[in-house]
Coordinates of C-alpha atoms and ligand atoms in Angstrom, one line a residue:
Chain T
M1 CA 177.2 100.6 93.3
H2 CA 177.3 98.6 90.0
P3 CA 173.8 98.5 88.6
P4 CA 172.8 94.8 87.9
I5 CA 170.6 94.8 84.8
S6 CA 168.9 91.6 85.8
L7 CA 167.7 93.2 89.1
I8 CA 166.4 96.3 87.2
W9 CA 164.6 93.9 84.9
F10 CA 163.0 92.1 87.9
F11 CA 161.9 95.5 89.2
L12 CA 160.1 96.4 86.0
T13 CA 158.5 93.0 85.4
A14 CA 157.5 92.4 89.1
G15 CA 156.3 96.0 89.3
V16 CA 154.0 95.8 86.3
S17 CA 152.8 92.4 87.3
I18 CA 152.0 93.2 90.9
G19 CA 150.7 96.7 90.1
L20 CA 148.5 95.5 87.3
F21 CA 147.1 92.6 89.4
T22 CA 146.4 95.0 92.2
F23 CA 144.1 97.2 90.2
T24 CA 142.6 94.2 88.3
Y25 CA 141.7 92.5 91.6
F26 CA 140.7 95.8 93.2
M27 CA 137.9 96.2 90.6
E28 CA 136.8 92.6 91.3
F29 CA 137.0 93.3 95.0
L30 CA 134.7 96.4 94.8
I31 CA 132.0 94.2 93.3
L32 CA 131.6 92.6 96.7
F33 CA 130.4 96.0 97.9
G34 CA 127.8 96.2 95.2
K35 CA 129.8 98.5 93.0
N36 CA 129.5 98.1 89.2
T37 CA 133.2 97.8 88.5
A38 CA 133.3 94.4 86.9
M39 CA 135.7 94.3 84.0
P40 CA 134.7 92.1 81.1
R41 CA 136.1 88.5 81.5
Q42 CA 138.4 88.9 78.6
A43 CA 140.0 92.0 80.1
V44 CA 140.5 90.2 83.5
I45 CA 142.0 87.2 81.8
I46 CA 144.3 89.2 79.7
S47 CA 145.5 91.0 82.7
L48 CA 146.1 88.0 84.8
V49 CA 148.0 86.2 81.9
I50 CA 150.2 89.3 81.5
S51 CA 150.9 89.5 85.2
L52 CA 151.7 85.8 85.3
I53 CA 154.1 85.9 82.3
L54 CA 155.8 89.0 83.7
I55 CA 156.5 87.6 87.1
G56 CA 157.8 84.4 85.4
L57 CA 160.1 86.4 83.1
G58 CA 161.1 88.5 86.1
A59 CA 162.2 85.4 88.0
I60 CA 164.1 84.0 85.0
G61 CA 165.8 87.4 84.6
A62 CA 166.7 87.9 88.2
S63 CA 168.3 84.4 88.2
F64 CA 171.0 85.9 85.8
H65 CA 172.2 87.8 88.8
L66 CA 173.2 84.7 90.5
G67 CA 176.5 82.9 90.2
H68 CA 174.8 79.5 90.5
K69 CA 171.3 79.6 89.0
M70 CA 170.5 75.9 89.6
R71 CA 171.0 76.4 93.4
A72 CA 168.5 79.4 93.4
W73 CA 166.0 77.2 95.4
K74 CA 168.4 77.3 98.3
A75 CA 167.6 80.9 98.7
I76 CA 164.5 80.0 100.7
K77 CA 166.6 78.6 103.6
R78 CA 167.1 81.8 105.6
F79 CA 163.6 83.2 105.6
H80 CA 163.8 84.2 109.2
T81 CA 166.8 86.6 108.7
S82 CA 167.3 87.5 105.1
W83 CA 165.1 89.9 103.1
L84 CA 166.5 88.3 99.9
S85 CA 165.2 84.9 101.1
R86 CA 161.8 86.5 101.9
E87 CA 161.7 88.1 98.5
A88 CA 162.4 84.8 96.8
V89 CA 159.7 83.0 98.8
F90 CA 157.0 85.7 98.5
S91 CA 157.6 86.4 94.8
G92 CA 157.6 82.6 94.1
V93 CA 154.4 82.0 96.0
Y94 CA 152.8 85.1 94.6
G95 CA 153.3 83.7 91.1
F96 CA 152.0 80.3 92.1
V97 CA 148.8 81.7 93.9
L98 CA 148.3 84.1 91.0
F99 CA 148.1 81.1 88.7
L100 CA 145.6 79.5 91.0
Y101 CA 143.5 82.7 91.1
G102 CA 143.6 82.7 87.3
L103 CA 142.3 79.1 87.2
A104 CA 139.6 79.9 89.7
Y105 CA 138.5 82.9 87.8
Y106 CA 138.7 81.1 84.4
F107 CA 136.6 78.2 85.7
N108 CA 134.2 80.4 87.6
A109 CA 134.9 78.7 90.9
N110 CA 133.0 79.5 94.0
P111 CA 133.2 83.3 94.7
F112 CA 134.6 82.5 98.2
I113 CA 137.5 80.6 96.8
Q114 CA 138.0 83.2 94.1
H115 CA 138.2 86.1 96.5
S116 CA 140.3 84.2 99.1
L117 CA 142.8 83.5 96.4
G118 CA 142.6 87.0 95.1
I119 CA 143.3 88.6 98.5
L120 CA 146.1 86.1 99.1
T121 CA 147.7 87.0 95.8
F122 CA 147.4 90.6 96.6
V123 CA 149.0 90.3 100.0
L124 CA 151.8 88.0 98.7
G125 CA 152.5 90.4 95.8
W126 CA 153.0 93.3 98.2
L127 CA 155.0 91.3 100.7
S128 CA 157.3 90.4 97.8
A129 CA 157.6 94.1 96.8
F130 CA 158.2 95.1 100.4
S131 CA 160.9 92.5 100.8
T132 CA 162.7 93.7 97.6
A133 CA 162.6 97.3 98.8
M134 CA 163.9 96.2 102.2
I135 CA 167.0 94.5 100.6
Y136 CA 168.1 98.0 99.8
A137 CA 166.6 100.0 102.6
S138 CA 168.1 97.7 105.3
N139 CA 171.6 98.1 104.0
K140 CA 173.2 100.3 106.7
F141 CA 176.3 100.8 104.6
V142 CA 174.8 102.4 101.6
L143 CA 173.5 105.5 103.2
E144 CA 171.6 106.7 100.1
W145 CA 169.4 103.6 100.4
N146 CA 169.2 103.2 104.1
T147 CA 165.9 105.1 104.6
S148 CA 162.2 104.3 104.7
L149 CA 161.9 106.6 101.7
T150 CA 163.4 103.8 99.6
V151 CA 160.6 101.6 100.6
L152 CA 157.7 104.1 100.1
Y153 CA 159.2 105.2 96.7
Y154 CA 159.7 101.6 95.6
L155 CA 156.1 100.6 96.4
N156 CA 154.8 103.7 94.9
M157 CA 156.6 102.9 91.6
Y158 CA 154.8 99.6 91.5
L159 CA 151.5 101.4 91.8
M160 CA 152.6 103.9 89.2
L161 CA 153.4 101.2 86.7
G162 CA 150.3 99.2 87.6
S163 CA 147.8 102.1 87.3
S164 CA 149.2 103.3 84.0
A165 CA 149.1 99.7 82.6
F166 CA 145.5 99.4 83.8
L167 CA 144.7 102.6 82.0
S168 CA 145.0 100.8 78.7
L169 CA 142.6 98.1 79.8
T170 CA 139.9 100.7 80.8
Y171 CA 140.4 102.4 77.4
F172 CA 139.4 99.2 75.6
Y173 CA 137.0 97.6 78.0
R174 CA 135.4 100.2 80.4
P175 CA 136.0 103.7 79.0
E176 CA 133.9 105.2 81.7
F177 CA 136.8 104.4 84.2
I178 CA 139.4 106.3 82.2
P179 CA 139.1 109.5 84.2
T180 CA 139.5 107.5 87.5
Y181 CA 142.6 105.8 86.3
L182 CA 144.0 109.0 84.8
F183 CA 143.6 110.5 88.2
L184 CA 145.3 107.5 89.9
T185 CA 148.1 107.4 87.5
F186 CA 148.6 111.2 87.9
L187 CA 148.5 110.8 91.7
F188 CA 151.1 108.0 91.8
V189 CA 153.4 109.7 89.2
S190 CA 153.3 112.9 91.2
L191 CA 154.0 111.1 94.4
G192 CA 156.9 109.3 92.6
L193 CA 158.3 112.6 91.5
A194 CA 158.1 114.0 95.1
F195 CA 159.8 110.9 96.5
R196 CA 162.5 111.0 93.8
I197 CA 163.2 114.7 94.5
A198 CA 163.4 113.9 98.3
F199 CA 165.7 111.0 97.6
N200 CA 168.0 113.2 95.6
I201 CA 168.0 116.1 98.2
R202 CA 168.7 113.6 101.0
Q203 CA 171.9 112.6 99.4
F204 CA 173.3 116.0 100.1
I205 CA 172.3 116.3 103.7
I206 CA 173.1 112.8 105.1
P207 CA 175.9 112.9 107.5
R208 CA 178.6 110.7 106.0
P209 CA 181.4 108.8 107.6
T210 CA 185.0 109.8 106.6
I211 CA 188.1 107.8 106.0
N212 CA 189.2 108.8 109.5
E213 CA 186.1 107.0 110.9
A214 CA 186.7 104.0 108.7
L215 CA 190.3 103.7 109.9
N216 CA 189.3 104.8 113.4
L217 CA 192.0 107.4 113.4
P218 CA 191.9 111.1 114.7
H219 CA 189.3 113.1 112.9
N220 CA 191.3 116.3 112.6
R221 CA 194.0 115.1 110.2
P222 CA 193.8 114.5 106.5
I223 CA 194.4 111.0 105.3
R224 CA 195.2 110.2 101.7
V225 CA 195.1 106.9 100.0
L226 CA 198.5 106.3 98.5
D227 CA 198.1 102.7 97.3
T228 CA 195.2 100.2 97.4
G229 CA 197.3 97.1 97.1
T230 CA 196.1 96.4 93.7
T231 CA 197.2 97.4 90.3
T232 CA 193.9 97.1 88.5
N233 CA 190.3 97.4 89.4
N234 CA 189.1 94.6 91.6
Y235 CA 185.8 93.2 92.8
C236 CA 185.5 95.9 95.4
T237 CA 186.2 98.8 93.1
E238 CA 183.9 97.4 90.3
E239 CA 181.0 96.4 92.4
F240 CA 180.9 99.3 94.9
Y241 CA 182.2 102.1 92.6
Y242 CA 181.0 102.0 89.0
K243 CA 183.3 104.7 87.4
K244 CA 181.6 104.6 84.0
G245 CA 178.2 105.0 85.6
K246 CA 179.3 107.8 87.9
D247 CA 180.6 109.7 84.8
L248 CA 177.3 109.2 82.9
L249 CA 175.0 109.9 85.9
G250 CA 174.8 113.6 85.2
S251 CA 173.4 113.0 81.8
V252 CA 171.2 109.9 82.6
L253 CA 169.5 111.4 85.7
P254 CA 167.8 114.2 83.9
V255 CA 166.6 111.9 81.1
A256 CA 165.3 109.5 83.8
Y257 CA 163.4 112.4 85.4
I258 CA 161.9 113.5 82.0
L259 CA 160.9 110.0 80.9
T260 CA 159.5 108.7 84.2
F261 CA 157.7 111.8 85.5
I262 CA 157.5 114.8 83.1
V263 CA 156.3 113.1 79.9
P264 CA 153.7 110.8 81.5
L265 CA 152.5 113.7 83.7
F266 CA 152.2 116.0 80.7
L267 CA 150.2 113.4 78.6
I268 CA 147.9 112.5 81.4
V269 CA 147.1 116.0 82.4
Y270 CA 146.6 117.0 78.8
A271 CA 144.2 114.1 78.3
W272 CA 142.4 114.7 81.5
I273 CA 141.9 118.5 80.9
T274 CA 141.0 118.3 77.3
G275 CA 139.0 115.0 77.6
N276 CA 140.8 113.9 74.6
Y277 CA 141.3 110.1 75.4
N278 CA 143.6 109.2 72.6
Y279 CA 145.0 105.8 73.0
N280 CA 148.4 106.9 71.7
F281 CA 148.8 109.1 74.8
F282 CA 148.3 106.2 77.1
K283 CA 150.6 104.0 75.1
I284 CA 153.4 106.7 75.0
A285 CA 152.9 107.5 78.7
F286 CA 153.2 103.8 79.7
A287 CA 156.3 103.3 77.5
S288 CA 157.9 106.5 78.8
L289 CA 157.3 105.3 82.3
V290 CA 158.8 101.9 81.8
L291 CA 161.8 103.2 80.0
G292 CA 162.2 106.0 82.5
S293 CA 161.9 103.6 85.4
F294 CA 164.6 101.5 83.9
L295 CA 167.0 104.5 83.8
E296 CA 165.8 105.7 87.2
R297 CA 166.6 102.3 88.8
W298 CA 170.0 102.4 87.0
C299 CA 170.6 105.8 88.6
F300 CA 169.4 104.5 92.0
F301 CA 172.2 102.0 92.0
V302 CA 174.9 104.3 90.6
E303 CA 173.9 107.0 93.2
G304 CA 174.4 104.4 96.0
N305 CA 177.8 104.8 97.7
H306 CA 179.1 101.9 99.7
V307 CA 181.1 102.9 102.8
Q308 CA 183.8 100.4 101.9
N309 CA 184.7 102.9 99.1
L310 CA 186.3 105.0 101.9
F311 CA 189.2 102.5 102.0
Y312 CA 189.8 103.1 98.3
G313 CA 189.4 107.0 98.6
L314 CA 186.3 106.7 96.3
Y315 CA 183.6 107.9 98.8
P316 CA 181.9 111.3 98.2
E317 CA 183.5 114.0 100.4
E318 CA 180.6 116.5 100.6
G319 CA 179.6 115.0 103.9
Y320 CA 182.9 115.7 105.4
R321 CA 182.7 119.3 104.5
L322 CA 179.2 119.7 105.8
R323 CA 180.1 117.9 109.0
K324 CA 183.4 119.4 109.6
G325 CA 182.5 121.4 112.6
Y326 CA 180.8 118.5 114.2
M327 CA 183.7 116.2 113.4
E328 CA 186.2 118.5 115.1
R329 CA 184.1 118.8 118.2
K330 CA 183.9 115.0 118.5
K331 CA 186.1 113.6 121.3
T332 CA 188.8 111.4 119.8
V333 CA 191.7 109.4 121.1
I334 CA 194.8 110.3 119.2
R335 CA 196.3 107.1 118.3
L336 CA 198.9 107.7 115.7
Chain W
M1 CA 182.7 82.5 123.5
A2 CA 186.0 82.0 121.7
Q3 CA 186.8 84.5 119.0
F4 CA 189.8 83.6 116.8
A5 CA 191.3 86.7 115.1
L6 CA 194.3 88.4 113.8
V7 CA 196.0 91.3 115.4
I8 CA 198.2 93.5 113.2
D9 CA 200.8 95.8 114.5
L10 CA 200.8 99.0 112.3
N11 CA 204.2 99.9 113.7
T12 CA 206.0 97.0 112.3
C13 CA 204.0 96.3 109.1
V14 CA 206.2 97.5 106.3
G15 CA 203.7 96.9 103.5
C16 CA 205.7 94.2 101.8
H17 CA 202.6 92.2 100.6
A18 CA 204.2 88.9 101.7
C19 CA 201.1 88.0 103.7
A20 CA 198.9 88.7 100.8
T21 CA 201.0 86.7 98.5
N22 CA 201.4 83.8 100.8
C23 CA 197.6 83.9 101.6
K24 CA 197.0 83.5 97.9
E25 CA 199.6 80.8 97.6
W26 CA 198.2 78.8 100.5
N27 CA 194.5 79.2 99.6
T28 CA 195.1 78.4 95.9
Q29 CA 196.7 75.1 96.7
A30 CA 195.1 73.9 99.9
A31 CA 191.7 72.6 100.8
F32 CA 189.9 75.8 100.0
G33 CA 190.7 75.4 96.3
P34 CA 191.4 77.9 93.6
L35 CA 191.5 81.5 94.6
S36 CA 191.3 82.5 91.0
D37 CA 191.5 85.8 89.2
F38 CA 189.0 86.9 86.6
D39 CA 191.8 86.9 84.1
P40 CA 194.9 85.7 86.0
Y41 CA 197.5 86.0 83.2
G42 CA 195.8 88.2 80.8
K43 CA 196.1 91.9 80.2
E44 CA 193.8 93.0 82.9
P45 CA 194.2 90.7 85.9
Q46 CA 191.3 91.2 88.2
G47 CA 192.0 89.3 91.4
V48 CA 190.2 87.8 94.2
W49 CA 192.4 88.4 97.3
Y50 CA 191.5 87.4 100.8
N51 CA 193.9 90.0 102.1
R52 CA 194.8 93.4 100.6
I53 CA 197.3 95.8 101.8
M54 CA 196.3 99.4 101.6
T55 CA 198.8 102.3 102.1
Y56 CA 197.7 105.7 103.5
E57 CA 199.4 108.9 104.3
M58 CA 198.3 110.9 107.2
G59 CA 198.9 114.5 108.3
E60 CA 200.0 117.6 106.3
F61 CA 203.3 117.9 104.5
P62 CA 206.0 117.8 105.7
N63 CA 204.6 116.2 108.9
T64 CA 203.2 113.2 107.3
Q65 CA 203.3 109.6 108.2
V66 CA 202.8 106.7 105.9
F67 CA 201.2 103.5 107.2
H68 CA 200.2 100.2 105.7
L69 CA 196.9 98.5 106.6
P70 CA 196.5 94.9 105.7
K71 CA 192.8 94.2 105.5
S72 CA 191.2 90.7 105.4
C73 CA 187.9 89.5 106.7
L74 CA 187.7 90.8 110.4
H75 CA 185.6 87.9 111.6
C76 CA 183.1 90.3 113.1
Q77 CA 181.4 89.2 116.3
D78 CA 178.2 90.7 115.0
A79 CA 178.8 90.0 111.4
P80 CA 176.3 91.8 109.2
C81 CA 177.2 89.5 106.3
V82 CA 175.7 86.4 108.0
P83 CA 172.0 87.2 108.5
V84 CA 171.5 88.6 105.0
C85 CA 172.7 85.5 103.3
P86 CA 169.6 83.8 101.9
T87 CA 171.0 80.3 101.7
G88 CA 172.8 80.2 105.0
A89 CA 176.0 79.7 103.0
S90 CA 177.6 82.4 105.1
Y91 CA 177.8 81.4 108.8
K92 CA 179.8 82.1 111.9
R93 CA 181.2 79.1 113.7
E94 CA 180.1 78.9 117.4
Q95 CA 183.2 77.2 118.6
D96 CA 185.8 79.8 117.4
G97 CA 183.9 82.7 115.9
I98 CA 185.3 82.2 112.4
V99 CA 183.0 83.4 109.7
L100 CA 183.0 81.1 106.6
V101 CA 181.3 80.6 103.4
N102 CA 180.1 77.2 102.4
Y103 CA 181.0 77.2 98.7
D104 CA 178.4 74.4 98.0
D105 CA 175.5 76.4 99.2
C106 CA 176.5 79.9 98.0
I107 CA 174.3 81.0 95.1
G108 CA 176.5 84.0 94.3
C109 CA 173.9 86.6 95.0
K110 CA 176.6 89.0 96.4
L111 CA 174.3 90.3 99.1
C112 CA 176.8 89.4 101.8
S113 CA 179.5 91.5 100.1
W114 CA 177.0 94.5 100.1
S115 CA 176.5 94.1 103.8
C116 CA 180.2 94.0 104.8
P117 CA 181.3 97.7 105.5
Y118 CA 185.0 96.7 105.0
G119 CA 185.0 95.3 101.5
C120 CA 186.4 92.1 102.8
R121 CA 184.4 89.7 100.6
E122 CA 185.2 89.2 96.9
F123 CA 183.1 87.4 94.3
D124 CA 185.2 84.7 92.5
E125 CA 184.3 85.1 88.8
A126 CA 185.8 81.7 88.0
D127 CA 184.0 79.7 90.7
K128 CA 180.9 82.0 90.8
V129 CA 180.8 82.0 94.6
M130 CA 181.7 84.5 97.3
K131 CA 185.1 84.1 98.9
K132 CA 187.0 85.7 101.8
C133 CA 189.6 85.0 104.4
T134 CA 189.0 81.7 106.3
L135 CA 191.5 82.5 108.9
C136 CA 193.2 79.5 107.3
I137 CA 190.9 77.1 109.1
D138 CA 192.5 74.3 107.2
R139 CA 195.9 75.1 108.7
I140 CA 195.0 76.0 112.3
Y141 CA 193.3 72.7 113.0
D142 CA 195.5 70.4 110.9
E143 CA 196.9 68.0 113.3
S144 CA 199.5 66.7 110.8
L145 CA 201.3 70.1 111.0
P146 CA 203.7 70.7 113.8
P147 CA 201.9 72.8 116.5
E148 CA 204.0 76.0 115.7
H149 CA 202.8 75.8 112.1
R150 CA 199.2 75.6 113.0
K151 CA 198.8 79.3 112.3
P152 CA 197.4 81.3 109.3
A153 CA 199.7 81.4 106.3
C154 CA 199.9 85.2 106.5
V155 CA 201.0 85.1 110.2
L156 CA 203.8 82.6 109.5
T157 CA 205.1 84.5 106.5
C158 CA 205.2 88.0 107.8
P159 CA 208.9 88.9 107.8
A160 CA 208.3 91.8 110.2
K161 CA 206.4 89.7 112.7
A162 CA 203.6 92.3 112.6
R163 CA 200.8 89.7 112.8
F164 CA 199.5 87.8 115.8
F165 CA 196.8 85.1 115.8
G166 CA 194.8 83.7 118.6
D167 CA 191.7 83.9 120.7
I168 CA 191.0 87.5 121.6
E169 CA 188.5 86.5 124.2
D170 CA 191.0 84.3 126.1
P171 CA 192.9 86.3 128.7
N172 CA 195.8 84.0 128.6
S173 CA 196.4 84.5 124.9
E174 CA 199.1 86.6 123.3
V175 CA 196.5 88.5 121.2
Y176 CA 194.4 89.4 124.2
R177 CA 197.5 90.7 126.0
V178 CA 198.7 92.8 123.1
I179 CA 195.3 94.3 122.5
K180 CA 195.0 95.4 126.1
E181 CA 198.6 96.5 126.6
R182 CA 198.9 98.4 123.4
N183 CA 195.5 99.9 123.0
G184 CA 194.4 97.8 120.1
F185 CA 191.6 99.2 118.0
V186 CA 189.2 98.0 115.3
L187 CA 188.2 99.5 111.9
F188 CA 184.9 101.4 111.7
S189 CA 184.1 101.0 115.4
D190 CA 180.8 102.8 114.9
A191 CA 179.5 100.3 112.4
G192 CA 178.3 98.0 115.0
T193 CA 180.0 94.9 113.6
N194 CA 182.4 94.4 116.6
P195 CA 185.3 93.0 114.5
G196 CA 187.5 90.3 115.8
N197 CA 190.7 91.5 114.0
H198 CA 192.4 94.3 115.8
Y199 CA 195.1 96.7 114.9
L200 CA 197.9 98.0 117.2
P201 CA 198.2 101.8 116.8
R202 CA 201.4 103.5 115.7
T203 CA 203.3 105.5 118.2
E204 CA 203.4 109.1 117.1
T205 CA 206.7 110.6 116.0
K206 CA 207.0 114.3 115.7
V207 CA 209.3 115.6 113.1
H208 CA 210.8 119.1 113.5
V209 CA 211.7 120.2 110.0
D210 CA 214.7 122.5 110.2
E211 CA 215.3 124.6 107.1
H212 CA 219.0 124.4 107.4
L213 CA 218.8 120.7 107.8
L214 CA 216.7 120.4 104.6
K215 CA 219.0 122.8 102.7
H216 CA 222.0 121.0 103.8
D217 CA 220.7 117.6 102.9
N218 CA 219.1 118.5 99.6
P219 CA 219.0 122.1 98.4
L220 CA 216.1 121.2 96.1
F221 CA 213.9 120.0 98.9
L222 CA 213.7 123.5 100.3
E223 CA 212.4 124.7 96.9
V224 CA 209.8 121.9 97.0
L225 CA 208.7 123.0 100.5
R226 CA 208.4 126.6 99.4
R227 CA 206.4 125.7 96.4
H228 CA 204.1 123.7 98.6
H229 CA 203.5 126.6 100.9
V230 CA 202.7 129.0 98.2
G231 CA 200.4 126.4 96.7
G232 CA 202.3 126.1 93.5
Ligands
SF4_1 S1 184.7 91.7 107.9 FE1 183.0 91.7 106.5 S2 183.0 89.7 105.6 FE2 184.2 89.6 107.5 S3 182.7 89.0 109.1 FE3 182.9 91.3 109.1 S4 181.1 91.9 107.8 FE4 181.6 89.7 107.4
SF4_2 S1 176.8 85.4 97.7 FE1 176.7 83.4 98.6 S2 177.5 83.7 100.7 FE2 177.0 85.7 99.9 S3 174.9 86.1 100.6 FE3 174.8 85.2 98.5 S4 174.5 83.0 98.9 FE4 175.2 83.9 100.8
SF4_3 S1 194.3 84.1 107.8 FE1 194.7 82.8 105.9 S2 193.0 83.3 104.6 FE2 193.0 84.9 106.1 S3 194.3 86.5 105.2 FE3 195.7 85.2 106.4 S4 196.5 83.8 105.0 FE4 194.7 84.7 104.0

């Protein structure tokens, strides 16, 4: 699939925004249970402002994906069936309620109002993240994405970005929480690595349809594409098969792995074991995570193969070879 | 419920692209407006077409068969492109099962095209909306046309008469009859989309390749055959 930069941008901005808010509010929430986790006002306000700016920038960036930006509001109309509609509603309302929570916090509103708004923001943020993940995971025709792994992995990435961003706040405002957030970041990055590896391995074992299935013709005969009725690339071949990206994937994927997982894990484990809490480590770990996640999302799109590529002879064939025995046993009606 | 659709006979389709060309012609000029290309007259024309003709070869040499597969929106009965549309711009008409895009509501998010397993929707870079076959809805209901012309442009133009149009749910219709009589099939039957458009299968022709015949016809052809067998 062709990777839309605007959607990758939305992933990063919304991810840091929702992740950061989650940990910021989590610390506030724990106070309710008598825990001494209050962050200084300044830290909370900085974090809320960053979250708000990021979700705003995310929404603006994502609108560049649309053909008609001025009609974007219409995307709320099919909330009952469309995950994209749900994403638009939840992320929009998340931004709005986040703003209200910020005001309530800033003006020291009644704690009940503060916490109600805080919990609501948290829920809306995660519903928005879940809806975004479901846009991909619910697509039956991109088999690489069509799995609950996509959702788990996606939500974990938000936690990964959020905890590593929050690490910087603890460094400046509550250093005694650094080990906790080092651990959380370590946990989420490690889980992310595990999910990523599982995602990659899965691509080799999913049973794939073949061109014979697409054309509903006998399974035991080879079919070749002679002509696709078009002399140049068209929307289908550009959108669903991104040749330049496929060629680059082999080089980009290892870099994405290194930047997203290996570099941050190395720095975090080093800081953790040696107790050397150098701010540069945290800065580099976060920057590496963001840059790596950008590349990782790019790979996620390019790795996705839409089944319509079968008609153009551009679908991976591994599945066919793996499934050959199965395919031949399948009862077929010979029609040609 | 009525389901209007096309039925295409793969025996008679000769892959002449007349349907695709007339489709573009009709839809560029009629009520559905420009069916533009990204760059229609430039070096790299990248086109929006409602109908594309793909050509495939099946079997192993020398027993191969070539067939042409015209592919436009199949007006699926369980169209996956409809529920994913966030604006409701993509919809399926109750009265005749035609799947349409309301260009005034489409925000161009492309999600519907991601959900179509057939690659039957194309984003129009000029109009910034999603487009696809309308089953020539502006022709088939146009009372100013003589009744025999109230058919899709591609059906009227097909020189091989390979295309049929009608209500596949109506037992009295020609399409219903040909699907039943000639074992009509749909693309990607496992995809759960239940397409309206059907295809009529080709009848199998077995070719016995006789070495003498080949040699007599074209001495070089035997050489080609030999090379093919040794994998050269
Ligand atoms: S062929 Fe594709 S675009 Fe047409 S109705 Fe079916 S899913 Fe939708
Ligand atoms: S591109 Fe248009 S028709 Fe397709 S899902 Fe988006 S808004 Fe709906
Ligand atoms: S029915 Fe009309 S719009 Fe559809 S392929 Fe035929 S000519 Fe084109």
